[in-house]
Short mmCIF file of C-alpha atoms and ligand atoms in Angstrom, two decimals:
data_model
loop_
_atom_site.label_atom_id
_atom_site.label_comp_id
_atom_site.label_asym_id
_atom_site.label_seq_id
_atom_site.Cartn_x
_atom_site.Cartn_y
_atom_site.Cartn_z
CA MET A 286 88.81 85.31 114.90
CA VAL A 287 87.07 82.02 116.87
CA LEU A 288 85.85 82.89 120.15
CA GLN A 289 87.13 81.05 123.27
CA SER A 290 83.41 79.96 124.07
CA GLU A 291 83.16 78.35 120.59
CA ILE A 292 86.46 76.59 121.12
CA LYS A 293 85.15 75.26 124.48
CA SER A 294 81.69 73.99 123.12
CA ALA A 295 83.38 72.35 120.19
CA LEU A 296 86.03 70.54 122.36
CA SER A 297 83.44 69.44 125.01
CA TYR A 298 81.29 68.12 122.10
CA ALA A 299 84.11 65.99 120.77
CA THR A 300 84.99 64.93 124.17
CA SER A 301 81.23 63.87 124.87
CA LYS A 302 81.43 61.66 121.80
CA GLY A 303 84.53 60.13 122.79
CA TYR A 304 86.95 61.92 120.39
CA GLN A 305 90.01 63.80 121.03
CA ILE A 306 91.25 66.51 118.39
CA HIS A 307 95.07 66.26 117.40
CA PRO A 308 96.74 69.74 117.82
CA ASP A 309 97.41 69.99 114.24
CA ALA A 310 93.84 69.32 113.20
CA PHE A 311 92.77 71.68 116.07
CA ALA A 312 95.03 74.46 114.54
CA MET A 313 93.56 73.71 111.04
CA LEU A 314 89.99 73.93 112.34
CA LYS A 315 90.53 77.46 114.08
CA GLY A 316 91.70 78.58 110.66
CA LEU A 317 88.48 77.69 109.20
CA GLN A 318 85.89 80.25 108.44
CA GLY A 319 82.48 79.43 109.89
CA ASP A 320 80.99 77.47 112.90
CA LEU A 321 83.61 75.45 114.74
CA LEU A 322 81.07 73.32 116.63
CA LYS A 323 79.27 72.45 113.33
CA ALA A 324 82.51 71.51 111.71
CA VAL A 325 83.47 69.07 114.50
CA GLN A 326 79.90 67.65 114.46
CA ASP A 327 80.27 67.21 110.62
CA ILE A 328 83.65 65.46 111.01
CA ILE A 329 82.33 63.03 113.68
CA ARG A 330 79.37 62.23 111.49
CA GLN A 331 81.77 61.68 108.51
CA LYS A 332 84.33 59.82 110.29
CA LYS A 333 84.92 56.34 108.77
CA SER A 334 87.76 54.72 110.56
CA GLY A 335 87.26 53.69 114.29
CA SER A 336 89.83 55.94 115.61
CA PRO A 337 89.09 58.09 118.44
CA VAL A 338 91.38 60.91 117.17
CA ILE A 339 90.33 63.91 114.91
CA VAL A 340 93.29 64.17 112.83
CA VAL A 341 94.25 66.78 109.93
CA ASP A 342 92.95 64.43 107.16
CA ASP A 343 89.62 64.41 108.87
CA VAL A 344 89.62 68.35 108.66
CA LYS A 345 90.64 68.21 105.00
CA GLY A 346 87.92 65.75 104.14
CA LEU A 347 85.31 68.20 105.39
CA ILE A 348 86.05 70.55 102.84
CA ALA A 349 85.21 68.98 99.73
CA PRO A 350 86.32 70.71 96.51
CA GLU A 351 83.58 73.25 95.52
CA SER A 352 81.93 72.58 92.50
CA ALA A 353 83.14 75.56 90.27
CA ALA A 354 80.26 75.17 87.67
CA GLU A 355 77.89 76.12 90.40
CA ALA A 356 79.75 79.08 91.59
CA PRO A 357 78.53 82.30 90.14
CA PRO A 358 81.02 84.11 87.82
CA ALA A 359 82.76 86.68 90.23
CA GLU A 360 84.96 89.64 89.54
CA GLN A 361 88.69 88.59 89.11
CA LYS A 362 90.68 90.27 92.11
CA SER A 363 94.43 90.64 92.60
CA GLU A 364 96.14 92.50 95.31
CA VAL A 365 99.82 93.16 96.05
CA LEU A 366 100.40 91.70 99.65
CA MET A 367 104.13 92.20 99.85
CA ASP A 368 106.68 93.86 97.60
CA SER A 369 110.36 94.26 98.56
CA SER A 370 110.84 96.93 95.88
CA PRO A 371 109.72 99.92 97.69
CA ALA A 372 110.98 98.29 101.07
CA VAL A 373 114.64 98.17 100.20
CA ASN A 374 116.46 100.22 102.75
CA THR A 375 119.98 98.91 102.80
CA GLY A 376 121.93 99.30 105.85
CA GLU A 377 125.56 99.94 105.94
CA GLY A 378 128.47 97.25 105.83
CA VAL A 379 128.81 95.11 108.82
CA ASP A 380 126.19 97.01 110.89
CA GLY A 381 123.71 96.40 108.23
CA TYR A 382 124.43 92.66 108.34
CA ALA A 383 124.06 92.63 112.07
CA LEU A 384 120.66 94.23 111.73
CA LEU A 385 119.69 91.85 109.00
CA PHE A 386 120.29 88.83 111.25
CA LYS A 387 118.97 90.28 114.29
CA SER A 388 115.75 90.84 112.51
CA ARG A 389 115.70 87.32 110.98
CA TYR A 390 116.11 86.00 114.43
CA GLU A 391 113.33 88.05 115.88
CA LYS A 392 110.93 87.45 113.20
CA THR A 393 111.66 83.85 113.11
CA MET A 394 111.35 83.47 116.89
CA ARG A 395 107.84 85.11 116.51
CA ILE A 396 106.95 82.07 114.24
CA LEU A 397 108.39 79.61 116.52
CA ALA A 398 106.50 81.18 119.65
CA GLN A 399 103.35 79.46 118.02
CA ARG A 400 104.55 76.13 118.89
CA PRO A 401 103.44 74.86 122.20
CA ASP A 402 107.06 73.36 122.98
CA SER A 403 108.61 76.81 122.33
CA ARG A 404 107.66 77.88 126.03
CA ARG A 405 110.51 75.65 126.89
CA ILE A 406 113.24 77.37 125.12
CA ALA A 407 116.05 78.32 127.38
CA LYS A 408 118.81 81.13 126.82
CA ILE A 409 122.00 79.63 125.53
CA SER A 410 123.80 81.62 128.20
CA THR A 411 121.75 79.79 131.02
CA VAL A 412 122.26 76.31 129.30
CA LYS A 413 126.07 77.15 129.25
CA GLN A 414 126.03 78.45 132.97
CA ASN A 415 124.47 75.41 134.16
CA GLY A 416 126.91 73.40 132.08
CA ARG A 417 129.65 75.10 133.73
CA SER A 418 128.33 74.57 137.34
CA GLY A 419 127.99 70.99 136.53
CA SER A 420 124.43 70.81 137.19
CA VAL A 421 123.37 69.90 133.66
CA LYS A 422 124.47 66.23 134.53
CA GLY A 423 121.56 66.08 136.89
CA GLU A 424 118.41 64.89 135.22
CA ARG A 425 116.26 67.66 137.03
CA SER A 426 118.13 70.64 135.47
CA LEU A 427 117.18 69.20 132.17
CA GLY A 428 113.54 69.95 132.43
CA ASN A 429 110.48 67.97 132.71
CA ALA A 430 111.31 65.54 129.87
CA GLY A 431 114.99 65.37 130.76
CA THR A 432 115.88 67.53 127.99
CA GLN A 433 116.28 71.22 127.13
CA ILE A 434 115.55 73.31 124.34
CA ILE A 435 117.73 75.94 122.54
CA ALA A 436 116.74 78.19 119.48
CA GLY A 437 118.95 80.33 117.45
CA LEU A 438 120.71 80.86 113.97
CA LEU A 439 122.85 78.01 112.63
CA MET A 440 126.36 79.62 112.50
CA SER A 441 128.29 76.45 111.19
CA ARG A 442 128.22 72.95 110.66
CA ARG A 443 131.03 70.53 110.91
CA GLN A 444 131.74 66.69 110.58
CA ARG A 445 133.32 65.59 113.71
CA LYS A 446 134.46 61.89 114.93
CA ASN A 447 131.47 61.52 116.89
CA GLY A 448 128.71 63.07 114.64
CA ILE A 449 127.78 66.46 113.04
CA GLU A 450 128.49 69.62 115.34
CA LEU A 451 126.26 72.32 114.99
CA GLU A 452 127.01 75.85 116.28
CA ILE A 453 123.99 77.92 117.39
CA ASP A 454 123.76 81.67 118.31
CA ASP A 455 120.80 83.10 120.03
CA TYR A 456 122.17 86.71 120.95
CA THR A 457 122.78 85.46 124.66
CA GLY A 458 125.56 83.28 123.63
CA ARG A 459 126.77 80.62 121.16
CA MET A 460 127.27 76.85 121.75
CA GLN A 461 128.31 73.67 119.91
CA VAL A 462 126.29 70.70 120.24
CA ILE A 463 126.56 67.29 118.50
CA ALA A 464 124.13 65.40 116.38
CA ALA A 465 125.29 61.80 117.14
CA THR A 466 122.34 59.56 116.46
CA GLU A 467 121.52 58.63 112.77
CA ASP A 468 118.04 60.47 112.95
CA ALA A 469 119.80 63.64 114.34
CA ARG A 470 122.63 63.70 111.69
CA LYS A 471 120.00 63.40 108.93
CA ALA A 472 117.77 66.36 110.23
CA ALA A 473 120.98 68.20 110.94
CA SER A 474 122.34 67.96 107.46
CA ALA A 475 119.05 68.82 105.95
CA LEU A 476 119.13 72.50 107.48
CA ALA A 477 120.24 75.47 105.66
CA LEU A 478 123.08 77.38 107.07
CA ASP A 479 122.15 80.70 108.85
CA GLN A 480 118.45 79.43 109.18
CA VAL A 481 116.93 79.69 112.71
CA VAL A 482 116.56 76.39 114.20
CA MET A 483 115.20 74.88 117.46
CA LEU A 484 117.33 72.05 119.23
CA GLU A 485 116.19 69.65 121.94
CA LEU A 486 119.09 68.74 123.85
CA GLU A 487 119.89 65.83 126.17
CA ASN A 488 122.89 64.25 127.96
CA ALA A 489 123.47 61.15 126.07
CA LYS A 490 125.50 58.30 127.28
CA GLY A 491 129.01 58.12 125.81
CA VAL A 492 128.82 61.72 124.40
CA PRO A 493 130.61 64.46 126.26
CA GLY A 494 128.46 67.78 126.56
CA LEU A 495 125.13 68.18 125.08
CA SER A 496 124.08 66.23 122.24
CA ILE A 497 120.80 66.78 119.78
CA LYS A 498 117.74 64.63 120.57
CA SER A 499 115.54 66.40 118.19
CA VAL A 500 115.89 69.07 115.28
CA PHE A 501 113.11 71.29 114.61
CA SER A 502 112.87 73.66 111.69
CA PRO A 503 110.24 76.57 111.84
CA ASP A 504 108.27 75.04 109.07
CA ILE A 505 104.94 75.63 107.84
CA PRO A 506 101.93 74.16 109.64
CA ASP A 507 100.01 71.66 107.66
CA HIS A 508 97.02 73.69 106.20
CA LEU A 509 94.40 74.11 103.51
CA PRO A 510 95.27 76.50 101.05
CA SER A 511 92.84 79.37 100.17
CA ARG A 512 90.94 78.86 96.88
CA SER A 513 89.14 81.11 94.67
CA LYS A 514 85.54 81.21 94.87
CA SER A 515 84.86 81.37 91.07
CA GLU A 516 86.84 79.22 88.56
CA ALA A 517 89.80 81.10 87.55
CA TYR A 518 93.30 80.01 86.24
CA ALA A 519 96.80 81.49 86.92
CA VAL A 520 99.72 80.83 84.61
CA LEU A 521 103.36 80.64 86.10
CA ILE A 522 106.28 80.92 83.82
CA SER A 523 109.94 82.26 84.25
CA ASP A 524 113.47 82.42 82.76
CA MET A 525 112.69 83.55 79.15
CA HIS A 526 116.25 84.99 78.86
CA VAL A 527 115.37 87.16 75.91
CA GLY A 528 118.51 88.46 74.24
CA SER A 529 120.12 85.11 74.34
CA LYS A 530 120.82 82.92 71.38
CA TYR A 531 119.28 80.40 73.45
CA PHE A 532 115.96 81.95 74.09
CA MET A 533 113.34 79.85 72.43
CA GLU A 534 111.30 82.53 70.88
CA GLN A 535 109.13 80.26 68.54
CA GLU A 536 108.08 78.14 71.55
CA PHE A 537 107.28 81.50 73.45
CA LEU A 538 105.28 82.86 70.55
CA ARG A 539 103.36 79.54 70.50
CA PHE A 540 102.59 80.18 74.22
CA LEU A 541 101.41 83.74 73.50
CA ASP A 542 99.25 82.57 70.75
CA TRP A 543 97.72 80.18 72.99
CA LEU A 544 97.00 82.80 75.62
CA SER A 545 94.96 84.62 72.93
CA SER A 546 93.19 81.25 71.61
CA ASP A 547 89.58 80.55 72.73
CA ASP A 548 90.44 77.30 74.20
CA ASP A 549 88.08 76.60 77.16
CA VAL A 550 90.74 76.84 79.88
CA VAL A 551 92.48 79.80 78.28
CA ARG A 552 89.17 81.95 78.57
CA LYS A 553 89.32 81.49 82.21
CA ILE A 554 92.99 82.53 82.55
CA SER A 555 93.09 85.67 84.69
CA PHE A 556 96.61 86.06 85.90
CA LEU A 557 100.16 85.42 84.72
CA CYS A 558 103.25 85.41 87.19
CA ILE A 559 106.51 85.72 85.63
CA GLY A 560 109.28 84.71 88.08
CA GLY A 561 112.40 86.62 86.87
CA ASP A 562 115.33 86.24 84.21
CA VAL A 563 113.11 88.12 81.77
CA ILE A 564 116.30 88.95 79.75
CA ASP A 565 119.63 87.56 79.58
CA GLY A 566 121.25 90.69 80.46
CA ILE A 567 124.89 92.00 79.97
CA GLY A 568 128.01 91.06 81.72
CA ILE A 569 126.15 88.48 83.96
CA PHE A 570 128.81 85.76 83.36
CA PRO A 571 132.32 85.63 81.50
CA ASN A 572 132.22 85.83 77.77
CA GLN A 573 128.42 86.29 77.73
CA ASP A 574 128.53 88.48 74.81
CA LYS A 575 129.41 85.35 72.51
CA GLU A 576 125.81 83.93 73.47
CA LEU A 577 123.94 87.01 72.92
CA LEU A 578 121.77 88.36 70.00
CA MET A 579 121.25 91.74 71.50
CA MET A 580 124.12 93.52 73.08
CA ASP A 581 122.56 95.89 75.57
CA ALA A 582 119.90 95.40 78.45
CA ALA A 583 117.60 98.09 77.01
CA SER A 584 117.16 96.57 73.73
CA GLN A 585 116.72 93.09 75.26
CA MET A 586 113.93 94.62 77.58
CA GLY A 587 112.44 96.56 74.52
CA HIS A 588 112.12 93.02 72.70
CA ALA A 589 110.66 91.36 75.84
CA THR A 590 108.24 94.22 76.22
CA LYS A 591 107.18 93.62 72.59
CA LEU A 592 106.42 90.00 73.32
CA LEU A 593 104.72 90.72 76.64
CA SER A 594 102.37 93.30 74.93
CA LYS A 595 100.81 90.10 73.20
CA ILE A 596 99.46 89.19 76.47
CA PRO A 597 95.64 89.64 76.26
CA LYS A 598 94.68 92.76 78.59
CA ARG A 599 92.33 90.97 80.74
CA ILE A 600 95.23 88.71 82.07
CA LYS A 601 96.81 90.47 85.11
CA THR A 602 100.63 90.08 84.87
CA PHE A 603 103.00 90.26 87.67
CA ILE A 604 106.78 90.36 86.96
CA ILE A 605 109.65 90.16 89.11
CA PRO A 606 113.34 90.36 88.25
CA GLY A 607 116.09 87.61 88.47
CA ASN A 608 119.83 87.48 88.81
CA HIS A 609 120.10 88.16 84.83
CA ASP A 610 117.66 91.26 84.95
CA PRO A 611 118.80 94.83 85.25
CA GLY A 612 119.17 96.54 88.78
CA ARG A 613 120.96 95.27 91.92
CA ARG A 614 121.96 91.86 92.08
CA ALA A 615 121.69 91.35 95.94
CA LEU A 616 118.47 90.12 97.43
CA PRO A 617 115.81 91.58 97.83
CA GLN A 618 115.98 92.97 94.32
CA PRO A 619 113.88 96.12 93.50
CA GLY A 620 111.96 96.10 90.46
CA PHE A 621 113.17 96.68 87.00
CA PRO A 622 114.93 100.06 86.86
CA GLN A 623 112.91 102.61 84.64
CA ALA A 624 115.85 103.54 82.47
CA THR A 625 116.48 100.15 80.95
CA SER A 626 112.99 98.75 81.11
CA GLY A 627 112.24 99.13 77.44
CA GLY A 628 108.86 100.39 77.73
CA LEU A 629 107.85 97.53 80.13
CA TYR A 630 106.14 100.27 82.60
CA GLY A 631 103.82 101.13 79.69
CA LEU A 632 101.91 97.81 79.54
CA GLU A 633 98.83 98.66 81.42
CA ASN A 634 98.07 94.88 82.48
CA CYS A 635 101.61 94.47 83.65
CA GLU A 636 102.76 95.26 87.36
CA VAL A 637 106.43 95.29 87.97
CA LEU A 638 107.36 94.03 91.51
CA GLY A 639 110.55 93.41 93.52
CA ASN A 640 112.04 89.73 94.15
CA PRO A 641 110.60 88.37 96.37
CA ALA A 642 106.79 89.71 96.27
CA MET A 643 103.70 88.14 97.33
CA VAL A 644 100.42 88.71 95.60
CA SER A 645 96.81 87.59 96.17
CA LEU A 646 95.20 86.04 93.16
CA ASN A 647 91.34 85.81 94.01
CA GLY A 648 92.42 85.16 97.68
CA VAL A 649 95.15 82.61 96.75
CA LYS A 650 98.69 83.85 97.92
CA VAL A 651 101.23 83.38 95.58
CA LEU A 652 104.92 83.98 96.91
CA MET A 653 107.18 84.98 93.96
CA PHE A 654 111.00 84.44 94.47
CA HIS A 655 113.30 83.88 91.48
CA GLY A 656 115.19 81.30 93.22
CA GLN A 657 118.78 82.15 93.37
CA SER A 658 119.34 80.49 96.73
CA LEU A 659 118.28 77.04 95.21
CA ASP A 660 121.90 76.96 94.00
CA ASP A 661 123.09 77.19 97.61
CA VAL A 662 120.64 74.66 98.88
CA ILE A 663 121.25 72.15 96.14
CA ALA A 664 125.11 72.38 96.68
CA THR A 665 124.77 71.96 100.51
CA THR A 666 122.12 69.59 101.10
CA PRO A 667 122.76 65.74 100.68
CA GLY A 668 120.27 64.11 98.15
CA LEU A 669 119.18 67.10 96.33
CA SER A 670 119.79 67.67 92.78
CA TYR A 671 118.97 70.22 89.86
CA GLN A 672 116.48 67.66 88.45
CA ARG A 673 114.19 68.06 91.38
CA PRO A 674 113.90 71.87 92.33
CA ALA A 675 110.70 71.55 94.18
CA GLU A 676 112.59 69.47 96.82
CA ALA A 677 115.07 72.36 97.23
CA MET A 678 112.10 74.78 97.62
CA LYS A 679 110.60 72.56 100.50
CA VAL A 680 114.08 73.23 102.37
CA LEU A 681 113.30 77.03 102.00
CA LEU A 682 109.56 76.47 103.31
CA LYS A 683 110.92 74.51 106.31
CA ALA A 684 113.41 77.11 107.18
CA ARG A 685 110.61 79.71 106.67
CA HIS A 686 113.21 81.76 104.66
CA LEU A 687 113.81 82.27 101.20
CA SER A 688 117.45 82.78 101.14
CA PRO A 689 119.07 81.60 104.40
CA THR A 690 122.70 81.13 103.57
CA TYR A 691 125.01 84.06 103.54
CA GLY A 692 128.49 84.37 101.91
CA GLU A 693 127.93 81.44 99.30
CA ARG A 694 126.58 81.98 95.86
CA THR A 695 123.70 84.16 96.41
CA PRO A 696 124.43 87.78 97.25
CA ILE A 697 122.30 89.28 99.95
CA ALA A 698 122.07 92.91 100.85
CA PRO A 699 122.65 94.19 104.45
CA GLU A 700 118.95 95.38 104.83
CA ALA A 701 117.65 96.57 108.45
CA GLU A 702 114.68 94.31 108.06
CA ASP A 703 114.86 90.69 106.74
CA MET A 704 112.14 90.69 104.08
CA MET A 705 112.91 87.25 103.16
CA VAL A 706 111.45 85.52 106.57
CA MET A 707 108.40 83.88 105.37
CA THR A 708 106.02 85.34 107.76
CA GLU A 709 102.93 84.46 105.88
CA ILE A 710 102.25 81.13 104.81
CA PRO A 711 102.01 80.99 100.89
CA ASP A 712 99.33 79.04 99.17
CA ILE A 713 101.68 78.72 96.33
CA LEU A 714 105.55 79.21 96.21
CA HIS A 715 106.72 80.09 92.70
CA SER A 716 110.14 80.04 91.76
CA GLY A 717 112.25 79.62 88.60
CA HIS A 718 115.97 80.03 87.92
CA VAL A 719 116.73 76.26 87.81
CA HIS A 720 115.23 75.97 84.35
CA VAL A 721 113.60 72.67 85.21
CA THR A 722 109.91 72.45 85.65
CA ASP A 723 108.72 70.77 88.91
CA VAL A 724 105.48 70.68 90.61
CA ASP A 725 104.82 69.45 94.23
CA SER A 726 102.71 69.92 97.25
CA TYR A 727 104.06 70.51 100.80
CA ARG A 728 101.82 70.60 103.85
CA GLY A 729 99.01 72.35 101.76
CA THR A 730 101.41 74.71 99.86
CA LEU A 731 101.55 74.13 96.18
CA VAL A 732 105.43 74.24 95.19
CA VAL A 733 106.03 75.24 91.75
CA ASN A 734 109.21 75.60 89.79
CA SER A 735 108.32 76.91 86.33
CA GLY A 736 111.35 75.93 84.33
CA ALA A 737 112.54 78.29 81.48
CA TRP A 738 112.23 79.36 77.60
CA GLN A 739 115.76 79.07 76.99
CA ALA A 740 117.52 75.91 75.46
CA GLN A 741 120.49 74.25 77.30
CA THR A 742 123.38 76.78 77.45
CA LYS A 743 127.20 75.77 77.22
CA PHE A 744 127.32 76.46 81.24
CA GLN A 745 124.45 74.27 81.99
CA GLN A 746 126.02 71.59 79.80
CA THR A 747 129.14 71.44 81.83
CA MET A 748 127.19 71.59 85.00
CA GLY A 749 125.16 68.75 83.88
CA ILE A 750 121.86 70.55 84.18
CA THR A 751 119.23 69.31 81.63
CA PRO A 752 116.61 72.01 81.28
CA SER A 753 112.96 71.17 80.52
CA PRO A 754 112.08 74.57 78.68
CA GLY A 755 108.93 75.58 76.71
CA ILE A 756 106.43 74.53 79.31
CA ALA A 757 104.00 76.77 81.35
CA ILE A 758 102.48 75.72 84.62
CA VAL A 759 98.75 76.35 84.85
CA VAL A 760 96.93 76.29 88.15
CA ASN A 761 93.29 75.99 88.68
CA LEU A 762 92.81 78.49 91.58
CA ALA A 763 89.19 77.24 92.43
CA THR A 764 90.72 73.62 93.09
CA MET A 765 94.21 74.40 93.24
CA GLN A 766 95.03 71.57 90.78
CA PRO A 767 98.20 72.26 88.60
CA PHE A 768 99.01 70.86 85.18
CA LYS A 769 101.76 71.57 82.69
CA LYS A 770 101.12 72.96 79.21
CA ASP A 771 103.87 72.06 76.82
CA PHE A 772 104.82 74.26 73.79
CA ASN A 773 107.40 72.13 72.32
CA GLN A 774 105.34 71.12 69.51
O1 LIG B 1458 120.66 79.77 85.90
C1 LIG B 1458 120.60 78.71 85.14
C2 LIG B 1458 121.05 77.46 85.58
O2 LIG B 1458 122.33 77.53 86.08
C3 LIG B 1458 120.21 77.17 86.84
O3 LIG B 1458 119.96 75.64 86.77
C4 LIG B 1458 120.95 77.42 87.98
C5 LIG B 1458 122.28 77.19 87.50
N1 LIG B 1458 123.30 77.89 87.87
C6 LIG B 1458 123.25 79.39 87.91
N2 LIG B 1458 124.30 79.99 88.72
C7 LIG B 1458 124.93 78.99 89.30
C8 LIG B 1458 126.13 78.78 90.11
N3 LIG B 1458 126.62 80.00 90.53
N4 LIG B 1458 126.65 77.66 90.37
C9 LIG B 1458 125.88 76.51 89.97
N5 LIG B 1458 124.80 76.49 89.23
C10 LIG B 1458 124.29 77.69 88.85
P1 LIG B 1458 120.62 81.30 85.42
O4 LIG B 1458 120.23 82.12 86.63
O5 LIG B 1458 119.44 81.42 84.32
O6 LIG B 1458 121.73 81.47 84.86
FE1 LIG B 1459 117.60 81.83 84.45
ZN1 LIG B 1460 118.32 82.80 87.32
#
């Protein structure tokens, strides 16, 4: 915690030198460890451009990457921060879903409350009441900026003659508003259905009722990711599909051999994250048996376990399930059931978690989520495709939710608490499912889709999905630099 007095002295120092601090930069500064005043002094000393405003990039420039070579060899430390597996507590039927959405709404509103403009959020019931009495037409009733703000769940989105109509529910009422301008339409179509959204409304000329001036997703703040104090690497993989005829065992064995080699980088690998679809499973899609080498989940898991037992014991491994793995299909998914785990629980360096789960690797927070909802995001968001899954993952970060849309391809369980709200900001968001490797960075979070170890299936061929299998994503946790390691010879 930064003390009020420290904030005051840092702010007055900046002012005395003729500088202002942008709110985003200020939020980032407060998140830093150490002396706030000294940080501001250093920024002003280093500031090259003539701008009198201290911005996020100035704060980022303050923290030059640590020279890993100088850091003393430290103990490698991992910790499970969130595991949906033991928390699974399904509610009943319709009541369960009512609880789930209420929980989503409340958890996300707490995230929105950190924005200064959230103080202007009005109840939908009040906004509608004003509308009925006719007073909304007066500029004054629209608040200080001539606008008013509502926030709630996005219940539906429809194309209308005059724009895109969004229906918002905030538990005091439900209302339809129109995105008429080019900007508003674009922002409205980039939202995921059933996510929480904040809208700034105005009385636009020529549009009946209230129309959307601006769209705000809860989003993650621009931030500096945590880094490991010592040089350590994490490897991210997913979607082996052991048991499938298309499982690329040769390439996977090459990867396992590499993990046991004395390569300079490999010796510093301390962590491995496996993002689900460990096996191909049974009865996952019609006529799957024609594409299988092993006809039951337990033997597929047994073979996967045999392969994973080759991972050097010093590499702490975290495994979550995907939609092909045993256990319940609806999200959040508990970890692999014991009965069909094929000895997986006997591997002492492997920890089985639910989907999603969050782990800390030397202080770097990795949110692991198989990625089923990416099918829905890609299907409903204009401009997105299976070739750039990281773009779709950014929609989830913006929504602050891993699987917002209910009733499409991704089954969601009626949990009393919505565990898929991203309350904590991940340093790395790791998904698979799409079978295409993609690495990007979004507002300080590293976004990784770790591809697959399965060659193109018939289904993927008909869907026009060209996978990029046989590649592992390696991240230097001290610098947060990622790279791809290709095992296709
Ligand atoms: O998913 C393998 C690939 O197939 C991945 O690119 C997603 C895509 N896929 C999976 N399910 C669907 C549906 N229902 N619609 C469209 N595309 C889909 P995997 O989970 O390994 O089978
Ligand atoms: Fe898969
Ligand atoms: Zn999958």
